[in-house]
Amino acid sequence: GEVRSTTPCPDAWQIADAGGGKVLLGGDGGLHLVDIAREGPPLWTDPRATPPFALDGRGHVLVHRDVRKESARQHRATLSAIDLRTGASVWEARVDLFPRMPIVVGDRVFLQGNRELVALSLVDGALTPECPAHAALGGGRDRLYAWTGPVGHAAVTTIS
């Protein structure tokens, strides 16, 4: 195809179409929203953000912030919903999990813990009722496929 524009992104390792000719870039330097139709600096930058990130379909990007490794198995982090238009934080929730890809299903976002899934409300980041799964296997259209049950008797459960 035809090259329409080129935007420098030396540290980006995750990219997503944010709509309206805008692209979200995530990497070691944080999170950046760029307008691919014009040259110049990003529309906004969040240096506290650590990809991976996910778009929630409500005009927000869900990303971990202020990630600190406490030990080999313990991390301190905050999951933030950031307004795509402004870069402002809509809500934040302390999650203290290794930053893995958030999975959006319906009105919740699921995060993988050490041996459990954590579910938060997309409205305000509040912890939702306990998720009966141990690990996310992947997401589909408004569905999450998760591993449930004890070792040796595992099953795949669909959560919607």
CSV table of C-alpha atoms in Angstrom, one decimal:
chain,number,residue,atom,x,y,z
A,1,GLY,CA,0.0,0.0,0.0
A,2,GLU,CA,0.8,3.7,-0.1
A,3,VAL,CA,2.8,5.2,2.8
A,4,ARG,CA,0.6,8.1,4.1
A,5,SER,CA,2.6,9.3,7.1
A,6,THR,CA,5.5,8.4,9.3
A,7,THR,CA,5.6,9.1,13.0
A,8,PRO,CA,8.8,8.4,15.0
A,9,CYS,CA,8.3,6.0,17.9
A,10,PRO,CA,11.7,4.7,18.9
A,11,ASP,CA,10.7,3.0,22.2
A,12,ALA,CA,7.2,1.7,21.3
A,13,TRP,CA,6.5,-2.0,21.4
A,14,GLN,CA,2.7,-1.9,21.5
A,15,ILE,CA,0.5,0.1,19.2
A,16,ALA,CA,-3.3,0.4,18.8
A,17,ASP,CA,-5.7,2.4,16.6
A,18,ALA,CA,-7.4,4.9,18.9
A,19,GLY,CA,-9.8,6.1,16.1
A,20,GLY,CA,-10.1,9.4,14.4
A,21,GLY,CA,-6.6,9.2,12.9
A,22,LYS,CA,-5.0,8.7,16.2
A,23,VAL,CA,-2.6,6.0,17.3
A,24,LEU,CA,-1.7,4.9,20.9
A,25,LEU,CA,1.9,3.9,21.3
A,26,GLY,CA,3.2,2.2,24.4
A,27,GLY,CA,6.8,1.4,25.3
A,28,ASP,CA,9.6,1.9,27.8
A,29,GLY,CA,9.0,5.7,27.7
A,30,GLY,CA,5.4,5.4,28.7
A,31,LEU,CA,2.2,5.9,26.7
A,32,HIS,CA,1.8,8.4,23.9
A,33,LEU,CA,-1.2,9.4,21.7
A,34,VAL,CA,-0.2,10.7,18.3
A,35,ASP,CA,-2.1,12.1,15.4
A,36,ILE,CA,-0.8,10.3,12.4
A,37,ALA,CA,-2.1,13.0,10.0
A,38,ARG,CA,0.2,15.6,11.4
A,39,GLU,CA,3.9,15.8,12.4
A,40,GLY,CA,4.9,17.0,15.8
A,41,PRO,CA,4.9,15.9,19.4
A,42,PRO,CA,2.3,13.5,20.8
A,43,LEU,CA,-1.1,14.9,21.7
A,44,TRP,CA,-0.4,13.6,25.2
A,45,THR,CA,2.2,11.5,27.0
A,46,ASP,CA,1.9,9.5,30.3
A,47,PRO,CA,5.5,8.6,31.4
A,48,ARG,CA,4.1,6.7,34.4
A,49,ALA,CA,2.3,4.2,32.2
A,50,THR,CA,3.7,0.7,31.6
A,51,PRO,CA,2.3,-1.3,28.7
A,52,PRO,CA,0.6,-3.7,27.9
A,53,PHE,CA,-2.6,-1.7,27.6
A,54,ALA,CA,-6.2,-2.3,26.4
A,55,LEU,CA,-8.9,-0.1,25.0
A,56,ASP,CA,-12.2,-0.4,26.8
A,57,GLY,CA,-14.6,0.7,24.1
A,58,ARG,CA,-15.7,3.7,26.2
A,59,GLY,CA,-13.0,6.1,25.1
A,60,HIS,CA,-10.5,5.0,27.8
A,61,VAL,CA,-7.2,3.1,27.7
A,62,LEU,CA,-6.5,0.7,30.6
A,63,VAL,CA,-2.9,0.6,31.6
A,64,HIS,CA,-0.7,-0.1,34.6
A,65,ARG,CA,1.1,2.9,36.3
A,66,ASP,CA,3.8,3.3,38.8
A,67,VAL,CA,4.9,-0.4,38.6
A,68,ARG,CA,7.5,-1.4,41.2
A,69,LYS,CA,9.0,-4.8,41.7
A,70,GLU,CA,9.0,-5.6,45.5
A,71,SER,CA,10.3,-9.2,45.1
A,72,ALA,CA,10.4,-12.0,42.6
A,73,ARG,CA,6.7,-12.7,43.1
A,74,GLN,CA,5.4,-9.4,44.3
A,75,HIS,CA,4.7,-6.2,42.3
A,76,ARG,CA,3.1,-2.9,43.3
A,77,ALA,CA,1.0,-1.2,40.6
A,78,THR,CA,-2.1,0.8,39.9
A,79,LEU,CA,-4.4,0.1,37.0
A,80,SER,CA,-5.6,3.4,35.5
A,81,ALA,CA,-8.4,4.2,33.1
A,82,ILE,CA,-7.1,7.2,31.0
A,83,ASP,CA,-9.3,9.4,28.8
A,84,LEU,CA,-8.1,9.0,25.3
A,85,ARG,CA,-9.0,12.6,24.3
A,86,THR,CA,-7.2,14.3,27.2
A,87,GLY,CA,-4.8,11.9,28.8
A,88,ALA,CA,-6.4,12.6,32.2
A,89,SER,CA,-7.0,9.8,34.7
A,90,VAL,CA,-10.7,8.7,35.0
A,91,TRP,CA,-10.1,6.3,37.8
A,92,GLU,CA,-7.3,4.3,39.4
A,93,ALA,CA,-7.3,1.1,41.4
A,94,ARG,CA,-4.5,-0.5,43.3
A,95,VAL,CA,-3.9,-4.0,41.9
A,96,ASP,CA,-0.4,-5.1,43.0
A,97,LEU,CA,0.0,-7.6,40.2
A,98,PHE,CA,2.6,-8.1,37.6
A,99,PRO,CA,1.5,-6.0,34.6
A,100,ARG,CA,-0.1,-8.3,32.1
A,101,MET,CA,-2.6,-7.4,29.3
A,102,PRO,CA,-5.9,-6.3,30.7
A,103,ILE,CA,-8.8,-8.2,29.2
A,104,VAL,CA,-12.1,-6.2,28.7
A,105,VAL,CA,-15.3,-8.3,28.8
A,106,GLY,CA,-18.6,-6.5,29.0
A,107,ASP,CA,-18.5,-3.9,31.8
A,108,ARG,CA,-15.4,-5.5,33.6
A,109,VAL,CA,-11.7,-5.7,33.1
A,110,PHE,CA,-9.9,-8.8,34.1
A,111,LEU,CA,-6.3,-9.0,35.3
A,112,GLN,CA,-4.2,-12.1,35.8
A,113,GLY,CA,-2.8,-12.6,39.3
A,114,ASN,CA,-0.4,-15.3,40.5
A,115,ARG,CA,-3.1,-17.9,40.7
A,116,GLU,CA,-6.3,-16.0,40.3
A,117,LEU,CA,-8.2,-13.6,38.1
A,118,VAL,CA,-9.1,-10.2,39.4
A,119,ALA,CA,-12.2,-8.4,38.0
A,120,LEU,CA,-12.7,-4.6,38.2
A,121,SER,CA,-15.6,-2.5,37.1
A,122,LEU,CA,-15.0,-0.4,34.0
A,123,VAL,CA,-17.2,2.4,35.5
A,124,ASP,CA,-15.1,3.2,38.6
A,125,GLY,CA,-12.3,0.5,39.0
A,126,ALA,CA,-14.1,-1.1,42.0
A,127,LEU,CA,-13.3,-4.8,42.6
A,128,THR,CA,-16.2,-6.9,41.4
A,129,PRO,CA,-17.4,-10.1,43.0
A,130,GLU,CA,-14.7,-12.8,43.1
A,131,CYS,CA,-14.0,-14.4,39.8
A,132,PRO,CA,-14.0,-18.3,40.0
A,133,ALA,CA,-11.1,-18.8,37.7
A,134,HIS,CA,-7.3,-19.3,38.1
A,135,ALA,CA,-6.0,-18.1,34.8
A,136,ALA,CA,-7.2,-16.3,31.7
A,137,LEU,CA,-6.7,-18.4,28.5
A,138,GLY,CA,-7.9,-15.6,26.2
A,139,GLY,CA,-10.7,-13.3,25.3
A,140,GLY,CA,-13.3,-13.3,22.6
A,141,ARG,CA,-16.1,-11.0,21.6
A,142,ASP,CA,-17.6,-10.1,25.0
A,143,ARG,CA,-16.3,-13.4,26.5
A,144,LEU,CA,-13.3,-14.5,28.6
A,145,TYR,CA,-12.1,-18.1,28.5
A,146,ALA,CA,-10.6,-19.1,31.8
A,147,TRP,CA,-9.1,-22.1,33.5
A,148,THR,CA,-11.1,-23.2,36.5
A,149,GLY,CA,-11.1,-26.2,38.9
A,150,PRO,CA,-8.3,-27.9,40.8
A,151,VAL,CA,-5.2,-29.2,39.1
A,152,GLY,CA,-5.9,-32.5,37.4
A,153,HIS,CA,-9.6,-31.6,37.1
A,154,ALA,CA,-9.4,-28.4,35.2
A,155,ALA,CA,-12.1,-27.1,33.0
A,156,VAL,CA,-12.4,-24.1,30.6
A,157,THR,CA,-15.1,-21.7,31.7
A,158,THR,CA,-16.6,-19.0,29.6
A,159,ILE,CA,-17.3,-15.7,31.5
A,160,SER,CA,-19.4,-13.0,29.9
